[in-house]
Coordinates of C-alpha atoms and ligand atoms in Angstrom, one line a residue:
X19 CA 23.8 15.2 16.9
X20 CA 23.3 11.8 17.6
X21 CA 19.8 11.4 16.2
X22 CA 21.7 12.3 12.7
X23 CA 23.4 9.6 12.2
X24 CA 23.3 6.4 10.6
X25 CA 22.8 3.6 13.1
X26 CA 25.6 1.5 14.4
X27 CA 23.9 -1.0 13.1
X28 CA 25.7 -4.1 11.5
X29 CA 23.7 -6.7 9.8
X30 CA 24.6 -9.5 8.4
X31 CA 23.3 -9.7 5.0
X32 CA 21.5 -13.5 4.7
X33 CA 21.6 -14.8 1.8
X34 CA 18.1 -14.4 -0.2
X35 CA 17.1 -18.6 0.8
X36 CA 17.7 -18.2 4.7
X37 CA 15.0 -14.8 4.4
X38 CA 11.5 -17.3 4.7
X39 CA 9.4 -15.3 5.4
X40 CA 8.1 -11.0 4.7
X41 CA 8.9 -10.3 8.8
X42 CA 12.8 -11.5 8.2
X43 CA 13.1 -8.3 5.5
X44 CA 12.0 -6.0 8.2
X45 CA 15.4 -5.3 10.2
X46 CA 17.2 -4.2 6.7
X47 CA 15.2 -1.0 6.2
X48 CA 17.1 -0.2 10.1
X49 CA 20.7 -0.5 8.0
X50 CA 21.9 2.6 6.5
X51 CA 18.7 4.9 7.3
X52 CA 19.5 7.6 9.9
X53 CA 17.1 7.7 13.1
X54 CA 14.8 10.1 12.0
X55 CA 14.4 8.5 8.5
X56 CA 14.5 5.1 9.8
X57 CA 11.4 6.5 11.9
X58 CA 9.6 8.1 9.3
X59 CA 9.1 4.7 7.5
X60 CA 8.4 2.3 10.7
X61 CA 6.4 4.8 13.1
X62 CA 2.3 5.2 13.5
X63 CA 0.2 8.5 14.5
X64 CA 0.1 9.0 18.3
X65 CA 0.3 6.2 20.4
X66 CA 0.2 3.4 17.5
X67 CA -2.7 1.2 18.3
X68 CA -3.9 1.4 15.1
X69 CA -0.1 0.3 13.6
X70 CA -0.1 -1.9 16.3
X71 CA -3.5 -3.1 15.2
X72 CA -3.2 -3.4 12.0
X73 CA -0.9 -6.3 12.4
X74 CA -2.6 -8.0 15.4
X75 CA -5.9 -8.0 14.4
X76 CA -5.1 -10.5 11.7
X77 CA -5.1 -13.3 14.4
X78 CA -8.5 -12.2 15.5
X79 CA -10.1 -14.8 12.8
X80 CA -10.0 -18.1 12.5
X81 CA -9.7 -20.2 9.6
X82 CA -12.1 -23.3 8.5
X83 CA -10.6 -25.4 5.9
X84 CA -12.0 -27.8 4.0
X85 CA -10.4 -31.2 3.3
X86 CA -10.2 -33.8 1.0
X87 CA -11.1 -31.3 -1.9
X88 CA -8.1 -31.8 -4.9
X89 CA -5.5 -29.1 -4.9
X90 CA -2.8 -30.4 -6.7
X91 CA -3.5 -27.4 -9.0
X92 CA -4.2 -24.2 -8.0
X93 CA -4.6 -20.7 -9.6
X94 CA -4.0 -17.1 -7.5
X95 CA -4.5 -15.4 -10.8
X96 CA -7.3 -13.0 -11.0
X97 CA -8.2 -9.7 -11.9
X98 CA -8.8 -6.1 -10.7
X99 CA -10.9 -3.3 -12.4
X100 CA -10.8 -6.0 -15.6
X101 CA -7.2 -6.3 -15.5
X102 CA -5.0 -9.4 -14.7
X103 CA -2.9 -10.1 -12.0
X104 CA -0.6 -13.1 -11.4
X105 CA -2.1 -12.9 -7.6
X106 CA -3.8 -10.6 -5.4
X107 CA -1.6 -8.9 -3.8
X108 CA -0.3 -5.3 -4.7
X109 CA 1.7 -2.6 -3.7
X110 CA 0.6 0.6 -1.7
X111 CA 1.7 4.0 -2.6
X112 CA 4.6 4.9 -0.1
X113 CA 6.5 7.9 -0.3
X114 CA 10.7 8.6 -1.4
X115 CA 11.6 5.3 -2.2
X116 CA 14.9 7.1 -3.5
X117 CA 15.7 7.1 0.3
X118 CA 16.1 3.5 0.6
X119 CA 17.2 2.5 -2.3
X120 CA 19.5 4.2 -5.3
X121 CA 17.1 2.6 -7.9
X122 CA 13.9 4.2 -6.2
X123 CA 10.4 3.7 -7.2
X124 CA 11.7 1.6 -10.5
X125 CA 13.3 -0.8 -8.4
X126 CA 9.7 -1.3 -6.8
X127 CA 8.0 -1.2 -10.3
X128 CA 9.8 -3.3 -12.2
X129 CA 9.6 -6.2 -9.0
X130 CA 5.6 -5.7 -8.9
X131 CA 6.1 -5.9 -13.1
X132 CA 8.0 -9.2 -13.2
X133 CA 5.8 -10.9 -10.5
X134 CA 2.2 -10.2 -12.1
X135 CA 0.8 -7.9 -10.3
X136 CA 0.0 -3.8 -9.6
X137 CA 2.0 -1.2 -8.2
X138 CA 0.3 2.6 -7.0
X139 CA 3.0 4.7 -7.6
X140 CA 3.1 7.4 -4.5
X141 CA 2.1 11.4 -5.2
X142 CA 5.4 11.6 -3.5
X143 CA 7.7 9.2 -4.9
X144 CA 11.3 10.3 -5.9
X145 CA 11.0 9.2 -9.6
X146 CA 8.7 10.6 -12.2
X147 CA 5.5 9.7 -13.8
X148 CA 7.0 9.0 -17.2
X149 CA 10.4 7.5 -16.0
X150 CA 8.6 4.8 -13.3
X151 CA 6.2 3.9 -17.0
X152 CA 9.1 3.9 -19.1
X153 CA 10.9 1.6 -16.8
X154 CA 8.9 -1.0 -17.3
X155 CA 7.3 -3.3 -19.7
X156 CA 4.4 -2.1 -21.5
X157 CA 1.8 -4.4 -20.3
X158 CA 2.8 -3.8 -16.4
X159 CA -0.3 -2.7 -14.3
X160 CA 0.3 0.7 -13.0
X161 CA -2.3 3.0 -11.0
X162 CA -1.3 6.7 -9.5
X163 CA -2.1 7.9 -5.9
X164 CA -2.6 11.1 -5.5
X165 CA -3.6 13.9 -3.1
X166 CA -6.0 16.6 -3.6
X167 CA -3.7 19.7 -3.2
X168 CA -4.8 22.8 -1.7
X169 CA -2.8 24.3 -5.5
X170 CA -6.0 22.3 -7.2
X171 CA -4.0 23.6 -10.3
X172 CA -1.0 21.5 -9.5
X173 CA -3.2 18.8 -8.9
X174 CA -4.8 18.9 -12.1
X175 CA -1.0 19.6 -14.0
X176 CA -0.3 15.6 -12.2
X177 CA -3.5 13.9 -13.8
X178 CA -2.9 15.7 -17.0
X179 CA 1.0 14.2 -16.8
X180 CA -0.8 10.7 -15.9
X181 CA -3.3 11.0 -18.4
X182 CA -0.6 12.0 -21.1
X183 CA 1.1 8.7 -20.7
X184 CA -1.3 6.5 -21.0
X185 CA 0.2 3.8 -18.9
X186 CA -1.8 4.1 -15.5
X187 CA -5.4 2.5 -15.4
X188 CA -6.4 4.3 -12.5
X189 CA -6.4 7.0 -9.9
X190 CA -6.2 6.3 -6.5
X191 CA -7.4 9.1 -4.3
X192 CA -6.0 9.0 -0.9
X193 CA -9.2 10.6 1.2
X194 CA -7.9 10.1 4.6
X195 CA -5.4 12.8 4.7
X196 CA -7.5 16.3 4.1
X197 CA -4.0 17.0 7.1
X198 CA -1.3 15.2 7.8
X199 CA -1.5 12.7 11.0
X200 CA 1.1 13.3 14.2
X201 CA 3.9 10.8 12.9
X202 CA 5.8 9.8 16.2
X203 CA 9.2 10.3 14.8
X204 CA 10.5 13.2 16.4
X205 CA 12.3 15.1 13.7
X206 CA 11.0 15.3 10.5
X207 CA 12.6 13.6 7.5
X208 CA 14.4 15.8 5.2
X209 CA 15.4 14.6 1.7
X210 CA 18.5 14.0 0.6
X211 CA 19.9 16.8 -1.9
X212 CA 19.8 14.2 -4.7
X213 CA 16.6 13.6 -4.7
X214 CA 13.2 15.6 -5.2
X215 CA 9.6 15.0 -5.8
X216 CA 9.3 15.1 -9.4
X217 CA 5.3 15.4 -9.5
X218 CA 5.5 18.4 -6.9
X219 CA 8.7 20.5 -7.2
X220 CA 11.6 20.8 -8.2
X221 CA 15.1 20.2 -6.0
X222 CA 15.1 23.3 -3.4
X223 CA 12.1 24.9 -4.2
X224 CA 10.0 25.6 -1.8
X225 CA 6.9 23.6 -1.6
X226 CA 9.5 20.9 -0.8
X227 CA 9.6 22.2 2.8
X228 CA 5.6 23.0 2.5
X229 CA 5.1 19.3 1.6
X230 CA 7.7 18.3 4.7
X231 CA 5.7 20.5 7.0
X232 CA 2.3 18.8 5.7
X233 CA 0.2 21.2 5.0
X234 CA -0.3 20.7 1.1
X235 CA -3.2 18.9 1.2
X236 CA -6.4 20.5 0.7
X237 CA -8.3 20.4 3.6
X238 CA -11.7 21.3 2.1
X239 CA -11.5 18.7 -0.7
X240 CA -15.0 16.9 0.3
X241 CA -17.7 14.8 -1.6
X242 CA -18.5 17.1 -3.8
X243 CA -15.0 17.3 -5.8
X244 CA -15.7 13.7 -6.8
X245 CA -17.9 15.4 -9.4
X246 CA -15.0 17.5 -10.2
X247 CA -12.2 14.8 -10.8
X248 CA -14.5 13.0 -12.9
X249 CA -14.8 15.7 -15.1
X250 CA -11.0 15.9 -15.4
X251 CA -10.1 12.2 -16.3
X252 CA -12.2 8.8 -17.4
X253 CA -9.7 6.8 -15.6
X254 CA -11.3 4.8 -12.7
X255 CA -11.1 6.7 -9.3
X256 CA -10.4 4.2 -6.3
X257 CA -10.3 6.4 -2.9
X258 CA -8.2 5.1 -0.8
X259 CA -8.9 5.6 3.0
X260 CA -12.7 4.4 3.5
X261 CA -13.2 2.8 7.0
X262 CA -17.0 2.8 6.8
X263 CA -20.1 2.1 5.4
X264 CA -21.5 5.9 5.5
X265 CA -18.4 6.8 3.9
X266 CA -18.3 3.6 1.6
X267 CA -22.1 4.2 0.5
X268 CA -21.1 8.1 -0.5
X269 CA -18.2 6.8 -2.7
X270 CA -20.4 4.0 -4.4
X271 CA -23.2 6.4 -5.3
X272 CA -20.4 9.2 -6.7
X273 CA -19.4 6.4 -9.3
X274 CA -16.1 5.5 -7.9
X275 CA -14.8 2.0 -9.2
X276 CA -13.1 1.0 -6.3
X277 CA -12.6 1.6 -2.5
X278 CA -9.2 0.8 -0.6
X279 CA -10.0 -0.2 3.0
X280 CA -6.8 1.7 4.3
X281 CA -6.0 3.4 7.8
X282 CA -3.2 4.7 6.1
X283 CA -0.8 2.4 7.9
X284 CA -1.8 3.6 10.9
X285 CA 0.0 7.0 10.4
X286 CA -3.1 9.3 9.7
X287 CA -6.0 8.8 13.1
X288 CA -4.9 6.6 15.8
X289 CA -7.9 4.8 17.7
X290 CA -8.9 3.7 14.4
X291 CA -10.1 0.3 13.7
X292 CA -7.7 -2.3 12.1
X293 CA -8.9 -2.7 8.2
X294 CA -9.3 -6.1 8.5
X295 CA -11.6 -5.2 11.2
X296 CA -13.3 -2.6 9.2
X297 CA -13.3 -4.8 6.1
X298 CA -17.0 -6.3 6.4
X299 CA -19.1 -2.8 6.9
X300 CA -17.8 -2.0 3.6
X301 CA -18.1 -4.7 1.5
X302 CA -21.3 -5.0 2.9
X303 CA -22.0 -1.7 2.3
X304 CA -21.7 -1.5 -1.7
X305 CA -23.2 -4.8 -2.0
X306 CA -24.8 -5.3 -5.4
X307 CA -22.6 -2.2 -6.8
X308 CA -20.2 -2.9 -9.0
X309 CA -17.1 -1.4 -6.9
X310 CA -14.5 -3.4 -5.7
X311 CA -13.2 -3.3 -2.7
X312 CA -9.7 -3.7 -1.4
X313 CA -7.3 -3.7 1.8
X314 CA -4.0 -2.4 3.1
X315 CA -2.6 -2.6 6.2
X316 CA -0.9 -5.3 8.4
X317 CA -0.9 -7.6 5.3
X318 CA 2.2 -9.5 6.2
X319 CA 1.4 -13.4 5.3
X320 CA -0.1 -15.7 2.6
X321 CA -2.9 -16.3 5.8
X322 CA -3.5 -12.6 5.5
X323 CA -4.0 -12.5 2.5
X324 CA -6.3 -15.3 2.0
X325 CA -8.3 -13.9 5.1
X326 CA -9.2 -10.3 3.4
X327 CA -10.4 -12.2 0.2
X328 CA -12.5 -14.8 2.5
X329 CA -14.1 -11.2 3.9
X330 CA -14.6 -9.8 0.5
X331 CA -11.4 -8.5 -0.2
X332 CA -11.1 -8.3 -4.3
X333 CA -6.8 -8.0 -3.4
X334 CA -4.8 -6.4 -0.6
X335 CA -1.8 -4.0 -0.8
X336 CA 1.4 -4.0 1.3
X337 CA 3.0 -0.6 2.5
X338 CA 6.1 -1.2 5.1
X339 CA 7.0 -4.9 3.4
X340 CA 7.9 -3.8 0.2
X341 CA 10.2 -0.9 2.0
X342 CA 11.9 -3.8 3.9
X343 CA 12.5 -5.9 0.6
X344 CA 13.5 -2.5 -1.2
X345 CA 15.8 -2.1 1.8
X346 CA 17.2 -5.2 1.9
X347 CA 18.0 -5.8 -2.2
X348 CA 16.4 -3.4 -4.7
X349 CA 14.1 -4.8 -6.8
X350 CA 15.2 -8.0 -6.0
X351 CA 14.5 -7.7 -2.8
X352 CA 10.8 -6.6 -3.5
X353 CA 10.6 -9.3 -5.6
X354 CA 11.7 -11.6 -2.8
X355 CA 8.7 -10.2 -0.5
X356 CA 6.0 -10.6 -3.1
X357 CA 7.0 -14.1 -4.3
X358 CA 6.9 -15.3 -0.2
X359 CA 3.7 -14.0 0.0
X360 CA 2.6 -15.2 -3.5
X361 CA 4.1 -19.0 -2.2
X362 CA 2.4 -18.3 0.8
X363 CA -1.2 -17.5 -0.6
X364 CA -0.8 -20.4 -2.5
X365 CA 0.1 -22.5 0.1
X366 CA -2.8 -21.3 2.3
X367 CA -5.3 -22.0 -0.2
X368 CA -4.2 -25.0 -0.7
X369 CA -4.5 -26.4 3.1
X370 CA -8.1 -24.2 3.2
X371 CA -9.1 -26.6 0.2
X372 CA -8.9 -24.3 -2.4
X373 CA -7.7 -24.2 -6.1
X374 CA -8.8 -20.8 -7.5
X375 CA -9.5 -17.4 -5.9
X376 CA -13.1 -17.7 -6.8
X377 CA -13.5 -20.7 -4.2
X378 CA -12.5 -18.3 -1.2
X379 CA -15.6 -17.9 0.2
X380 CA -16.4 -16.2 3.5
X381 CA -17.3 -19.4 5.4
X382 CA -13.0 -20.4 5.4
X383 CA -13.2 -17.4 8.0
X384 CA -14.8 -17.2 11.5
X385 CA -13.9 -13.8 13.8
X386 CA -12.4 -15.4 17.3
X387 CA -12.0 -13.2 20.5
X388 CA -8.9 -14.4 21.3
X389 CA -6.7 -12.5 19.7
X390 CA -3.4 -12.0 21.9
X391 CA -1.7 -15.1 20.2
Ligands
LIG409 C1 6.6 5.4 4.8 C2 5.2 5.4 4.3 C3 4.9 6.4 3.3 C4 3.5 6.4 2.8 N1 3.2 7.3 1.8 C5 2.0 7.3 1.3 C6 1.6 8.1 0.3 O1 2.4 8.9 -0.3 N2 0.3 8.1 -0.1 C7 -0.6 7.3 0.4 O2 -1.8 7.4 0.0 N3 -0.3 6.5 1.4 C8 0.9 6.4 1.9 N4 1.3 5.5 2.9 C9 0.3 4.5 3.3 C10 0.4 3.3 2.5 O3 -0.1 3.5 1.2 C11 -0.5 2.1 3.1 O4 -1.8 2.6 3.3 C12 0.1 1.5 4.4 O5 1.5 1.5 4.4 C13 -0.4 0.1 4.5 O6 0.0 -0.5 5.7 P1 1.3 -1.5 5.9 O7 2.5 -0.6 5.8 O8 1.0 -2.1 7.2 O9 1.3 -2.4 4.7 C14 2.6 5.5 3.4 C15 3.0 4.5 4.3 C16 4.3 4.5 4.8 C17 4.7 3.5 5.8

């Protein structure tokens, strides 16, 4: 039972000053995760060119800086859906953070609280609702992903919980998943008897396998049911998963308040285009609505970052990188990966010329072919 086992894999644990940069947390999440779990966290749908992608097609556009503009001061403050964050990067909802880390999804919120900025707290995370708010400070910026379930009771019983504590300012509908995608991993990841999926089940009961085997989701949740969750809460919907402008069009004329560009991470359709790549349809797409529009995926430098927001990006989310510093030290080690890329955001804004968010325009950015750099 090989496959079952932790890795032989030793690590020296650097100290926090020699990790420079979000790629160096990346070989931590390998270190105490068995095979199949390691997998479940790192792998893409199918043949990953979409995960693959994601990453790569980053380097497809070229930056034009401007020079001699003062930037001794600069400011990555801004805001999404009217509230502040300390810079525009977020977290993405990932699943079972209780697997990486003892502390779990409070380890994650409390980094996200104490560097400015948002966390989506997964359907699927290990920790409650309540105990993820309660965790920490009041004024920390928390939004809920969720799934339309095929139980739409249960789903309703989750935004009633969300609604009930008051402490999430939106709901982020993940609309790219009416099935689960073919993860490559080739077991499936089982949790760990300690831990269960507090907004689904219990420990041992049995949606827990239902959810393992993917096929919770509701499969005929469509366009219409946008009506329906609006009915059920006055929180701002985001759906999380739009690739297009058809698609993006649909959402802004249902009233959503926000659209997350998002392939999922590559783990949902591979063939997909990269988001960066899909970014411009759909910000061109609500133009002259008043939805925002975000981007995960790839999102793994300062560069990045200030690339999406050149494009029309209002913030980006990371998935994997957040794993790795979760992996690697807790909430410290989340921290560590939000402040590099908060250094590093600031850092590229200042060589592009700019000292607020609101001066990253879309001529910094020009799409070049060359992309296998
Ligand atoms: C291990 C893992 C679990 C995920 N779980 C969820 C989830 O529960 N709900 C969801 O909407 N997206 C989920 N995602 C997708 C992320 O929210 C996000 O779209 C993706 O990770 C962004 O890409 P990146 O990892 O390159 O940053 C998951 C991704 C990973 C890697």
């Amino acid at each position: 039972m090989l496959l079952q086992k932790s890795l032989v894999y030793s690590l020296r644990k650097m100290a926090q000053s020699e990790l420079v940069c979000v790629a160096d947390f990346e070989l931590y999440l390998k270190q105490g995760l068995s095979v199949v779990d390691y997998g479940y966290y790192t792998d893409g749908a199918d043949g990953e060119q979409t995960l693959r992608d994601n990453v790569k097609a980053f380097l497809r556009y070229r930056l034009r800086p401007r020079c001699l503009r003062d930037v001794s001061h600069r400011v990555t403050r801004t805001s999404i859906l009217g509230h502040n964050i300390e810079f525009p990067v977020g977290v993405s909802p990932t699943a079972s953070h209780g697997v990486i880390h003892k502390d779990g999804e409070k380890a994650t919120a409390r980094a996200a609280a104490s560097t400015g900025t948002v966390m989506i707290l997964s359907m699927f995370a290990n920790t409650s609702i309540e105990d993820v708010a309660a965790s920490v400070p009041q004024e920390t910026l928390l939004f809920m992903q969720l799934n339309i379930l095929v139980d739409r009771k249960m789903t309703e019983n989750i935004i009633k919980r969300v609604i009930a504590s008051g402490r999430y300012k939106a709901l982020v509908v993940t609309v790219d998943q009416p099935c689960s995608g073919k993860i490559q991993s080739r077991k499936k990841s089982t949790l760990p008897a300690r831990l269960s999926l507090p907004q689904l089940v219990s420990p041992g009961e049995s949606s827990l396998s239902a959810w393992i085997n993917g096929n919770i989701f509701d499969p005929a949740f469509t366009w219409a049911d946008i009506k329906w969750l609006h009915g059920l809460t006055s929180l701002p919907i985001i759906l999380k998963g739009i690739l297009t402008a058809e698609c993006a069009k649909m959402a802004a004329s249902l009233g959503v308040a926000g659209i997350l560009v998002s392939n999922h991470g590559g783990r949902q359709l591979d063939g997909v285009a990269a988001t960066i790549d899909s970014l411009s349809e759909v910000v061109e797409a609500v133009k002259g609505s008043n939805v925002e529009v975000y981007l995960d995926g790839g999102v793994r430098k300062g560069t990045d970052v200030l690339k999406a927001l050149a494009m029309g990006a209002r913030a980006v989310f990371i998935g994997r990188p957040a794993l790795w510093g979760l992996a690697y030290n807790g909430e410290a080690g989340v921290k560590n990966v939000l402040d590099i890329l908060k250094d590093e955001f600031s850092l590229a804004m200042a060589l592009t010329g700019c000292s607020s968010v609101a001066e990253i325009t879309p001529d910094l950015v020009k799409a070049s072919p060359l992309s296998n750099l």
